XYZ file of C-alpha atoms in Angstrom:
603
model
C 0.000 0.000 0.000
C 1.355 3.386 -1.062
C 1.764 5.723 1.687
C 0.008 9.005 1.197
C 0.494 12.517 3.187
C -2.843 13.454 4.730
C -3.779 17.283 4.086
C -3.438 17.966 7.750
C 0.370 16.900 7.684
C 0.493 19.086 4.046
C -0.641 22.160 6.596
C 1.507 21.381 8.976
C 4.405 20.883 6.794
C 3.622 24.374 5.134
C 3.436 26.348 8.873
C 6.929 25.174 9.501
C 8.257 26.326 6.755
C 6.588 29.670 6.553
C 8.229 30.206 10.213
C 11.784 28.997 9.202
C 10.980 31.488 6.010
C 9.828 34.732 8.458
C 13.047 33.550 10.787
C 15.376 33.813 8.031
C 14.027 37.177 6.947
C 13.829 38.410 10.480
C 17.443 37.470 10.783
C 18.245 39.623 7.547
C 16.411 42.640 8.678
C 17.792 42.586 12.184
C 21.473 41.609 11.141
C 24.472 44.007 12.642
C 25.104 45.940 9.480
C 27.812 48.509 11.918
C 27.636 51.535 14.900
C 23.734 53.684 14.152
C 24.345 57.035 11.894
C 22.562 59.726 13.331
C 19.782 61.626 11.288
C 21.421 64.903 12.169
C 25.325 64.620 13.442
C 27.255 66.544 15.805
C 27.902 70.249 15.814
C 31.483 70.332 14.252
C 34.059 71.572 16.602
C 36.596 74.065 16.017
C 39.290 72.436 17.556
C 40.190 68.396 16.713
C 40.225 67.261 20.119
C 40.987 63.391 18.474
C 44.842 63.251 19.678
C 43.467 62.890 23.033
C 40.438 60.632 22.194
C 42.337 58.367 20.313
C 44.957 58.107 23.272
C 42.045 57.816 25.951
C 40.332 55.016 23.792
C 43.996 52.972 23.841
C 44.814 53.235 27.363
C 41.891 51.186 27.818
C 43.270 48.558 26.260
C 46.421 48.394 27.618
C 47.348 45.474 30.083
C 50.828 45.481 31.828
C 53.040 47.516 32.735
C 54.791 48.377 29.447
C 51.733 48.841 28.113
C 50.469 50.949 30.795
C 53.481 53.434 30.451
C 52.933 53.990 26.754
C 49.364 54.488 27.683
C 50.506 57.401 30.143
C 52.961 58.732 27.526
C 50.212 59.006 24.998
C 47.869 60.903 27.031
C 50.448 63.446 28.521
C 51.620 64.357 25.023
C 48.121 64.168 23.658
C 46.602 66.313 26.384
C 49.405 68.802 25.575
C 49.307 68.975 21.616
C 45.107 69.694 22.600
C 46.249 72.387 24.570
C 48.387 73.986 22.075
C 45.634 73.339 19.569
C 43.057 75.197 21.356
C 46.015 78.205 22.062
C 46.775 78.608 18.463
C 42.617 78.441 17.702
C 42.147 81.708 20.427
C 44.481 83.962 19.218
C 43.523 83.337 15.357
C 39.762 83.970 16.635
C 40.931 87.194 18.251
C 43.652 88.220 15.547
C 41.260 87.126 12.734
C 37.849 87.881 13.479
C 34.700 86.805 11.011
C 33.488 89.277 8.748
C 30.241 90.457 10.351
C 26.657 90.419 9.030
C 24.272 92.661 9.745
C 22.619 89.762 11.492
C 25.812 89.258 13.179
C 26.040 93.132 13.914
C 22.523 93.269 15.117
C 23.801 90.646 18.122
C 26.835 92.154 18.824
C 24.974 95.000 19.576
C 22.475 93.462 21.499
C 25.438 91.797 23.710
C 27.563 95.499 23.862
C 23.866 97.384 24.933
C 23.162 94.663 27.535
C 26.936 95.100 29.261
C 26.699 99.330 29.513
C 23.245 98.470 30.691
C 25.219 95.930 33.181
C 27.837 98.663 33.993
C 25.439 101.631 34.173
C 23.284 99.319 36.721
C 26.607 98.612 38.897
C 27.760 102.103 39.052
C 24.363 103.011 40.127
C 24.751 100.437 42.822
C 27.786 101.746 43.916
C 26.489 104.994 44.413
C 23.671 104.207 46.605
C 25.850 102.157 48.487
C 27.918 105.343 49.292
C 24.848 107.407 50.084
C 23.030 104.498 52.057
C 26.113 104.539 54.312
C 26.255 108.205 54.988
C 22.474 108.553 55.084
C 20.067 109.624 58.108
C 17.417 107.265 59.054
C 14.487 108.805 57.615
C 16.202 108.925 53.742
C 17.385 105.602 54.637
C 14.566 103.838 53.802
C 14.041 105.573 50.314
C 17.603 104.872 49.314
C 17.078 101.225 49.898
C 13.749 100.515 47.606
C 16.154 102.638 44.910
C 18.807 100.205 45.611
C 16.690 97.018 45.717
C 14.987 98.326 42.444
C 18.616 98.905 40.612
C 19.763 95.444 41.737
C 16.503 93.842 40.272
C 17.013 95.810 36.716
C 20.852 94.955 37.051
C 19.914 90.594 37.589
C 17.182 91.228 34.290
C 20.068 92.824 32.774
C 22.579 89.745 33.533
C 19.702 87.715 32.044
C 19.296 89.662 28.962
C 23.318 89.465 28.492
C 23.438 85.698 28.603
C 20.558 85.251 26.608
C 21.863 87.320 24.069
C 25.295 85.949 24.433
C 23.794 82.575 23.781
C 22.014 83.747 21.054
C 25.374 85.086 19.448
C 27.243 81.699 20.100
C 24.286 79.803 18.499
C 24.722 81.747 15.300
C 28.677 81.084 14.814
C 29.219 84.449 14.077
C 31.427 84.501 17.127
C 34.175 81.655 17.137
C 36.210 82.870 19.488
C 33.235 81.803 22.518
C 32.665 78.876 20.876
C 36.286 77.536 21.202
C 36.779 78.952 24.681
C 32.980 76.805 25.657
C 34.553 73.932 24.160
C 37.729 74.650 26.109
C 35.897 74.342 29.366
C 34.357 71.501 28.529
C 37.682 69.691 27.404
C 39.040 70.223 30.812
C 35.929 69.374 32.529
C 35.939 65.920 30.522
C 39.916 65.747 31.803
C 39.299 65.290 35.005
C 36.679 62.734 34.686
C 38.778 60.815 32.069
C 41.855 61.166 34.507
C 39.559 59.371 37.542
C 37.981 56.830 35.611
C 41.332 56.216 33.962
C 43.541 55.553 36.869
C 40.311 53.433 38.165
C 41.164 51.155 34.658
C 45.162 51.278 35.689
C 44.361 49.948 38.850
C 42.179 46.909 37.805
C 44.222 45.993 35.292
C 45.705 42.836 34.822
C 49.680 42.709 34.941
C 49.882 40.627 31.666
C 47.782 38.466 29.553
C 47.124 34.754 30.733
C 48.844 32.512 28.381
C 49.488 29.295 30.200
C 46.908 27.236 28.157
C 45.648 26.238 24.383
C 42.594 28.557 25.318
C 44.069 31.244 26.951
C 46.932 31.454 24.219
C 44.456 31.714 21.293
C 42.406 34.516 23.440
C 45.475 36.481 23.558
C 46.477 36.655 20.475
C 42.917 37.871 19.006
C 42.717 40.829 21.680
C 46.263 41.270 20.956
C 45.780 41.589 17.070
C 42.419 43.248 17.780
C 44.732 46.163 19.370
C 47.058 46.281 17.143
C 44.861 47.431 14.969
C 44.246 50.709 16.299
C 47.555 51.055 17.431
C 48.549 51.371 13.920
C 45.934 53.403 12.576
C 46.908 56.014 15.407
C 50.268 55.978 14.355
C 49.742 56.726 10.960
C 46.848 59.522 11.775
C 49.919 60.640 13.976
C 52.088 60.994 10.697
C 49.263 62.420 8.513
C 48.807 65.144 11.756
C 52.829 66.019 11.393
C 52.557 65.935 7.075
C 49.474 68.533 8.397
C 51.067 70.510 10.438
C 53.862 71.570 8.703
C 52.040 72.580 6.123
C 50.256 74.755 7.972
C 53.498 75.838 9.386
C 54.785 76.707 5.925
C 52.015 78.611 4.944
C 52.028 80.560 8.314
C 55.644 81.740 7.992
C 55.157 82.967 4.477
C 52.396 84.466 5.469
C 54.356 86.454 7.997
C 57.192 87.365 5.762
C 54.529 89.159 3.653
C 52.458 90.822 6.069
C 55.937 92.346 7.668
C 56.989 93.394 3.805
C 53.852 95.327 3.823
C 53.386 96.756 7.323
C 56.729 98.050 7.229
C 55.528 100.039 3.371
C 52.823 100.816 5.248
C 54.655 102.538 7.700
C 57.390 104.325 5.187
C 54.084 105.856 3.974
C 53.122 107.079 6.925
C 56.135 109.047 7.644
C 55.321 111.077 4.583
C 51.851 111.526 4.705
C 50.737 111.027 8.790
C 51.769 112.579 11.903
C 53.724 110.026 14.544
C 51.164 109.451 16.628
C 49.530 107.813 13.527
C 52.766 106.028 12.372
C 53.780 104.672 15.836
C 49.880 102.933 16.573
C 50.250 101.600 13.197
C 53.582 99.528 13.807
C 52.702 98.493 17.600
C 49.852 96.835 16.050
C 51.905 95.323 13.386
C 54.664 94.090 15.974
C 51.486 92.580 17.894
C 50.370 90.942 14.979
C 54.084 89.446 14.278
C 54.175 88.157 17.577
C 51.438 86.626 17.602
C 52.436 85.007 13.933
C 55.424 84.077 15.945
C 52.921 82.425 18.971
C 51.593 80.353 16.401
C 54.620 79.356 14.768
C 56.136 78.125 17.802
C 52.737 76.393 18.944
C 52.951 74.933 15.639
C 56.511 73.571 16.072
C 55.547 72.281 19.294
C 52.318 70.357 18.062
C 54.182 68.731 15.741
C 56.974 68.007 18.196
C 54.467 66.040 19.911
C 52.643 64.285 16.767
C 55.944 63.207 16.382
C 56.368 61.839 19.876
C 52.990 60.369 19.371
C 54.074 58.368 16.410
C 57.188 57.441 18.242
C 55.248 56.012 21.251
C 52.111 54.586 19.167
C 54.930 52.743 17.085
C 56.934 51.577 20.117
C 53.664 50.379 22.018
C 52.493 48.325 18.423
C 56.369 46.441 18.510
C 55.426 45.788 22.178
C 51.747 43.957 21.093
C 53.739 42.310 18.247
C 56.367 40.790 20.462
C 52.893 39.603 22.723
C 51.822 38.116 19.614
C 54.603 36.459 18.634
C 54.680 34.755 22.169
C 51.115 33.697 22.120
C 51.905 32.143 18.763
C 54.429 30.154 20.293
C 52.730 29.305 22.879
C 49.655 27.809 20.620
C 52.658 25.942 18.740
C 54.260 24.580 21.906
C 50.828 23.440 23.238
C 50.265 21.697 19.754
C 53.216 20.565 20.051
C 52.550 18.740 23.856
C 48.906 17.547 22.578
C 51.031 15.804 19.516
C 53.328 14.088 21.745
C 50.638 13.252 24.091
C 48.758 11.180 21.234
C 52.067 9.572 19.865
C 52.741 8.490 23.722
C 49.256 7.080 23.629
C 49.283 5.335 20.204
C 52.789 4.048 21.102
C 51.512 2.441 24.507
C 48.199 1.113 22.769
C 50.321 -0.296 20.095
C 52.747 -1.792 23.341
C 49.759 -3.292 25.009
C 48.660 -4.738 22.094
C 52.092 -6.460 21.270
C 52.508 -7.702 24.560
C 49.063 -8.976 25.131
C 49.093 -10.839 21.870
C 52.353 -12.719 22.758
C 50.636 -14.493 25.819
C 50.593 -18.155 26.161
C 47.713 -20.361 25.602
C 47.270 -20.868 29.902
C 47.519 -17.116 30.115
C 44.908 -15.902 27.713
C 42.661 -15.028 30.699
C 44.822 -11.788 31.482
C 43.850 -10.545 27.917
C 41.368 -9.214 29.031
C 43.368 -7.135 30.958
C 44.387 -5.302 27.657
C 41.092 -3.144 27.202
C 41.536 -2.362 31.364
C 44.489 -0.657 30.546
C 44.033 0.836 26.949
C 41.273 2.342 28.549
C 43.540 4.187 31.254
C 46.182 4.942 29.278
C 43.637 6.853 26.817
C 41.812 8.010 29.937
C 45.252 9.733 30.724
C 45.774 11.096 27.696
C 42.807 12.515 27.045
C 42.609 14.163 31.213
C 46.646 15.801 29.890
C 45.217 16.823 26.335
C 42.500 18.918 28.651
C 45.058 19.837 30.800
C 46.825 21.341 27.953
C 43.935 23.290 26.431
C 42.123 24.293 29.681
C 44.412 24.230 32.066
C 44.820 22.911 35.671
C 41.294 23.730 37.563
C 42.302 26.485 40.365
C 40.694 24.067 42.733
C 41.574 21.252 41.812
C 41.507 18.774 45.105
C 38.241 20.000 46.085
C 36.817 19.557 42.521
C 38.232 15.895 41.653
C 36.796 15.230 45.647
C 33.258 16.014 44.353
C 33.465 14.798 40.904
C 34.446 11.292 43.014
C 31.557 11.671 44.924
C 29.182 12.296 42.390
C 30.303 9.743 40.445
C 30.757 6.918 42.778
C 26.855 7.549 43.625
C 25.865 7.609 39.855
C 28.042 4.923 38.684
C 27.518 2.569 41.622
C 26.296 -0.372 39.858
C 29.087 -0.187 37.284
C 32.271 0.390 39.593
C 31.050 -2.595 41.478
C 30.641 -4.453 38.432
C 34.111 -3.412 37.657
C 35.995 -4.378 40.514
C 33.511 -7.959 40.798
C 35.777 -8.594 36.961
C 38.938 -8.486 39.682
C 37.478 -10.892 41.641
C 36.283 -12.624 39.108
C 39.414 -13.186 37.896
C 41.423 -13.969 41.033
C 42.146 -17.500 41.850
C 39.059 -18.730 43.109
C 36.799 -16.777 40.694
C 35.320 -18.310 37.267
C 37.434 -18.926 33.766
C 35.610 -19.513 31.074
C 34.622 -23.169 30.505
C 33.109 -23.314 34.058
C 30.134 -24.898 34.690
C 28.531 -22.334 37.291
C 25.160 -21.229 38.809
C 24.520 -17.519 39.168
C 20.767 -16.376 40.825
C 19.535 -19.684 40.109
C 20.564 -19.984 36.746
C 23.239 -23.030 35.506
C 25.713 -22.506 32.441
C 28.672 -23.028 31.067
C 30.677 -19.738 31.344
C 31.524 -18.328 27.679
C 32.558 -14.806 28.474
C 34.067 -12.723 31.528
C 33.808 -9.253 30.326
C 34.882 -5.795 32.461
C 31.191 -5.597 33.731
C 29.169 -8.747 32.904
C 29.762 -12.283 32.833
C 27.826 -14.559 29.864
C 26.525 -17.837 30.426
C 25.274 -20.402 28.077
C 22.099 -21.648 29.838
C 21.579 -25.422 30.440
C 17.984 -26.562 31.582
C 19.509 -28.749 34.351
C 22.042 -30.896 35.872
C 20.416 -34.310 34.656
C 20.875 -32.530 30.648
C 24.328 -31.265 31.661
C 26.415 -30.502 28.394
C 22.799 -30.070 26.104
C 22.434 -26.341 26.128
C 19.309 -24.346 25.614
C 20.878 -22.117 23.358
C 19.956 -19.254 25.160
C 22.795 -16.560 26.574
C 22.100 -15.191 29.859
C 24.234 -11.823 30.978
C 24.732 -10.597 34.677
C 26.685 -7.898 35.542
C 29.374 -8.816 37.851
C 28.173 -6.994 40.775
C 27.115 -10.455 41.940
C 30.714 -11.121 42.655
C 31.047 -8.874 45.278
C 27.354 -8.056 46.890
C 25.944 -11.843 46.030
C 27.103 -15.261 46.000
C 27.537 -17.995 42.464
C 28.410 -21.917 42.955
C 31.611 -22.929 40.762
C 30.810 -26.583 39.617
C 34.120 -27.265 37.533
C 37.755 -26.985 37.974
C 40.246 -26.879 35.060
C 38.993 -30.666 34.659
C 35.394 -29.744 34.645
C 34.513 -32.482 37.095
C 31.026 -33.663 38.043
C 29.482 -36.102 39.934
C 26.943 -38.555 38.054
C 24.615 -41.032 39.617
C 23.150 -44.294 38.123
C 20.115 -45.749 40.077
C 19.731 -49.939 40.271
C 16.762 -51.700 41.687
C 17.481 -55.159 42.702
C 14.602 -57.824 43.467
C 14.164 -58.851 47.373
C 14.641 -62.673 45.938
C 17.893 -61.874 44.984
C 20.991 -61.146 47.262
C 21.773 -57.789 46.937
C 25.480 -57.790 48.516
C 27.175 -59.979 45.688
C 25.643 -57.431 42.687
C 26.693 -54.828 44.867
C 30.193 -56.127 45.184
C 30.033 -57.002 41.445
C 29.117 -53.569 40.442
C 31.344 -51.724 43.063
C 34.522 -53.353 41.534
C 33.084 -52.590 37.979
C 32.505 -49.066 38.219
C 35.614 -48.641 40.493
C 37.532 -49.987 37.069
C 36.128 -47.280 35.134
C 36.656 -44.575 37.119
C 39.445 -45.117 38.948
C 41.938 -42.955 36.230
C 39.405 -39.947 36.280
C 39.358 -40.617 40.770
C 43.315 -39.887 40.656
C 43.056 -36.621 38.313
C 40.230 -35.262 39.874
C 41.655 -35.746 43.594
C 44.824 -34.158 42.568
C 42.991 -31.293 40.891
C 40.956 -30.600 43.792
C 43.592 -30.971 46.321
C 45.617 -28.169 44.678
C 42.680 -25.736 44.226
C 42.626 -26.191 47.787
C 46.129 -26.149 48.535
C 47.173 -23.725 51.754
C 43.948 -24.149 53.574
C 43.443 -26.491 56.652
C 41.242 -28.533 54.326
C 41.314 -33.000 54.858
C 41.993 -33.906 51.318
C 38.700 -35.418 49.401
C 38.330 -38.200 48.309
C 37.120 -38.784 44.316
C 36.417 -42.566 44.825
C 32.816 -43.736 43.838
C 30.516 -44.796 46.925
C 27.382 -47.177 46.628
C 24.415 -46.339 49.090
C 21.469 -48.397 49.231
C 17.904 -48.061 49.830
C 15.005 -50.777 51.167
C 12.054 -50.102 48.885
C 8.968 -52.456 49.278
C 10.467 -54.382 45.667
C 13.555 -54.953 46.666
C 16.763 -52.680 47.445
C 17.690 -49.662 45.290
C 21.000 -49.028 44.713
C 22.677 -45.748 43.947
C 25.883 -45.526 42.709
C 27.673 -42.497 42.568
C 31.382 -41.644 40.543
C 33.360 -39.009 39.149
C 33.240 -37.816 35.576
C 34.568 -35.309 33.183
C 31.628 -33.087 31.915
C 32.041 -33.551 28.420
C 32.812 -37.415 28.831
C 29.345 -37.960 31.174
C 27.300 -39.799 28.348
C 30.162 -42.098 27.250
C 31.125 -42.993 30.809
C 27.713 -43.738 31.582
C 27.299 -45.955 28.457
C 30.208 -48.000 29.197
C 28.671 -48.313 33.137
C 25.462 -49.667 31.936
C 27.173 -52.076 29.831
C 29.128 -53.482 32.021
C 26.963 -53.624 34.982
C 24.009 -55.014 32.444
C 26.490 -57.943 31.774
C 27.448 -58.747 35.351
C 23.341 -58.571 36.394
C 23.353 -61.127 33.106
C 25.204 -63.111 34.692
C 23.211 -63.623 37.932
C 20.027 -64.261 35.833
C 18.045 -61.956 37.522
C 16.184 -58.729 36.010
C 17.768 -55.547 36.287
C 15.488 -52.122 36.976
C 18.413 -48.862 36.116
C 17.034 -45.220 37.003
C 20.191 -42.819 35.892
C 20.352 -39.989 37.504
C 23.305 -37.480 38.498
C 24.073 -34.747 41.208
């Protein structure tokens, strides 16, 4: 019969996939496509304050020591090139002002009105001060509503001034506030950056933990994720100095010109001006030079310390390589311990194996010892292979005590299965062969393993040697909590019983006789062996030697007397040896003419 889908497994097959399909497309809407752009970005600031951002943003990263001094380096030459940069950025403001618009105009007046207002309000104050102090008592009082009233104009005033000063700075038309805002707030952000910083110094970790496979690998991606940065800072350091000095350049020649023409300037004033004239003109050409000058030297010294930046940036990147450069070695000497861990192993397995198979034919028993220690040998190896990639456990005694305990709770049954093998395979335990009973059941032993033992089921001891074909496992706790009966030694000797029923009309004492002689014939090789088997199991213990001989009991029964006679036999030789005993004790009951009644039997 063809098998058909019914519709609702069609619908359900459909729902999961339209779910996988709204997954995957959630997954490609929601994927990290980089850091969120802002609509509208930043105001742009005057002054490139990123020396000393890019410096804060590497001390962060920065782990021992060494590190930590390049890290201080950076920000004390940073900190000082921002410094400069904001010097050079005031006096240009104030040297070179924006060309105003009448927009512009309109707030500067606004902002000039609002501070004579300011002054005319505080002069006032002053002056009722004075007249409050030398005042009578009954003026007093009118002087002070005047002054209370001036002070109240003066605060509107003061609010007027920074609203219109705020008003100014929002329209740019007035750089020279903006930069000195953005000043303050640089140095406010220093001392915050300067706390939090030597917080980060402090928690630092002296160097990066390399000891293992994992911590090695970790290493050397932070390491390679700093150095990085560390090189992009050292070439925006470069590309700051290549700046710089063309700024420089253009700065002095600048300067050379404006002197040329200042000094014209002034030759033409001596002909056509009085002195007064002439001498304002070249102060303010002298201030203008020095101020050139200012900014020449500030320049110099920025790109002193770009330079110094580079220096250190490139210093602190050899440092991370070196790091990296370890780490690798470290991930090659680890792989080099895990390989020589595994050739150890395979050359131990291969030793085991060598030796194991060399054994002699009345040693194969310890074979079985080979997968015991395989198993521990790989056991090792693998425990030194983690030890290699992980790394010792910190506490170690304390976890390998409760990893015992847990274990030996969970794995009860199986570690006294385990040891029950040892006793299994001590001197008095079972070899395969043996003819045992285990909880009731009776087998010939066909395998020992590390945690059961296999029997091959027999239905009882009267079919001894005709198996049931059925395999029968317990594990070989039984060993060691229980109890199992051992019927064989290396002979695999039993007792067998054959059961005679002689007549009352007949004398039962010369049959006996008779049969005792005949049976004591046929057994009388397999007595010896047994008895000296037996005796040397038991050799060492205060043990009477027993005795293998065969023994003849009798029994009145109402027809007569039943005999039972009882020998030694080899297992596997039972059926034959009976045979032979029935024939020969059916020819000497022959001879006596009487009728013979046999009931075999065997214990």
């Amino acid at each position: 019969m063809q098998w058909q889908m019914k519709p609702r497994h069609w619908f359900t097959l459909a729902g999961l996939f339209l779910l996988i399909a709204l997954a995957v497309m959630g997954l490609f809407v929601t994927r990290d496509t980089g850091k969120p752009v802002s609509k509208k970005g930043p105001r742009q600031r005057l002054v490139d304050q990123k020396p000393i951002e890019t410096a804060r943003a590497l001390a962060v990263m920065a782990n021992d020591q060494d590190e930590r001094r390049y890290a201080q380096q950076a920000l004390r030459v940073a900190d000082h090139e921002v410094d400069l940069a904001f010097s050079i950025a005031m006096r240009q403001a104030k040297e070179h002002p924006p060309k105003q618009t009448p927009e512009a105009a309109e707030l500067y007046a606004r902002v000039n009105r609002a501070q004579a207002q300011i002054s005319a309000d505080q002069s006032m104050i002053d002056e009722l001060k004075k007249e409050l102090s030398e005042a009578k008592a009954e003026k007093a009082s009118e002087l002070q509503q005047q002054f209370d009233l001036v002070q109240a104009q003066m605060e509107l005033d003061q609010d007027e001034l920074q609203d219109a000063q705020g008003d100014l700075v929002r329209s740019g038309a007035d750089p020279l506030s903006r930069i000195q805002r953005q000043f303050a707030r640089y140095k406010a952000s220093q001392e915050d950056a300067a706390n939090t910083q030597a917080q980060i110094f402090s928690k630092a970790q002296a160097t990066l933990p390399m000891d293992t496979l994992v911590d090695q690998v970790v290493a050397w991606r932070q390491l390679q994720q700093k150095a990085r940065p560390l090189q992009q800072a050292g070439d925006d350091a470069q590309s700051a100095v290549t700046t710089l000095k063309q700024q420089h350049d253009a700065l002095e020649n600048q300067g050379g010109s404006n002197a040329a023409g200042d000094t014209s300037k002034g030759a033409s004033a001596d002909n056509s001006a009085s002195k007064t004239d002439t001498s304002r003109s070249v102060i303010a050409a002298l201030h203008r030079l020095s101020d050139q000058q200012k900014d020449l030297s500030d320049l110099d010294k920025q790109i002193q310390d770009q330079q110094e930046l580079g220096e250190i940036y490139g210093n602190w990147l050899l440092l991370v390589q070196w790091h990296q450069k370890a780490a690798v070695h470290g991930m090659i000497l680890s792989g080099l311990q895990i390989l020589l861990i595994v050739l150890v192993i395979y050359g131990f397995s291969r030793l085991i194996d060598r030796y194991f198979s060399e054994l002699k034919a009345e040693r194969m028993r310890l074979r079985t010892l080979r997968m015991i220690v395989r198993f521990a040998v790989q056991a090792i190896g693998v425990l030194l292979i983690f030890f290699v990639i992980l790394g010792v456990p910190n506490q170690m005694p304390t976890i390998l005590g409760l990893a015992g305990a847990g274990l030996t709770v969970a794995l009860k049954d199986f570690i006294v299965a385990f040891f029950g093998w040892f006793a299994l395979m001590g001197r008095n335990g079972l070899r395969v062969g043996d003819w045992v009973e285990i909880n009731g059941v009776v087998g010939e032993v066909v395998e020992i393993g590390l945690l059961r033992t296999v029997l091959l089921e027999t239905g009882n001891w009267t079919d001894a040697g005709h198996p049931t074909g059925r395999k029968v496992a317990f594990v070989n706790s039984f060993a060691i909590e229980g109890h199992y009966f051992n019927f064989s030694t290396s002979g695999q000797w039993l007792w067998d019983e054959l059961q005679i029923l002689v007549p009352s009309s007949q004398d039962p004492y010369a049959v006996i006789d008779a049969i005792n002689k005949v049976v004591t014939s046929e057994t009388e090789a397999n007595a010896r062996t047994a008895e000296g088997e037996w005796n040397r199991a038991m050799s060492g213990q205060r043990i009477q030697a027993v005795s293998a001989a065969p023994a003849i009991n009798l029994r009145p029964t109402s027809g007569g007397v039943e005999v039972h006679i009882r020998y030694i036999t080899r297992a596997s030789e039972r059926f034959a040896t009976r045979t032979r005993l029935y024939q020969e004790i059916v020819r000497v009951l022959h001879s006596s003419g009487e009728p013979v009644q046999a009931n075999p039997s065997r214990s």
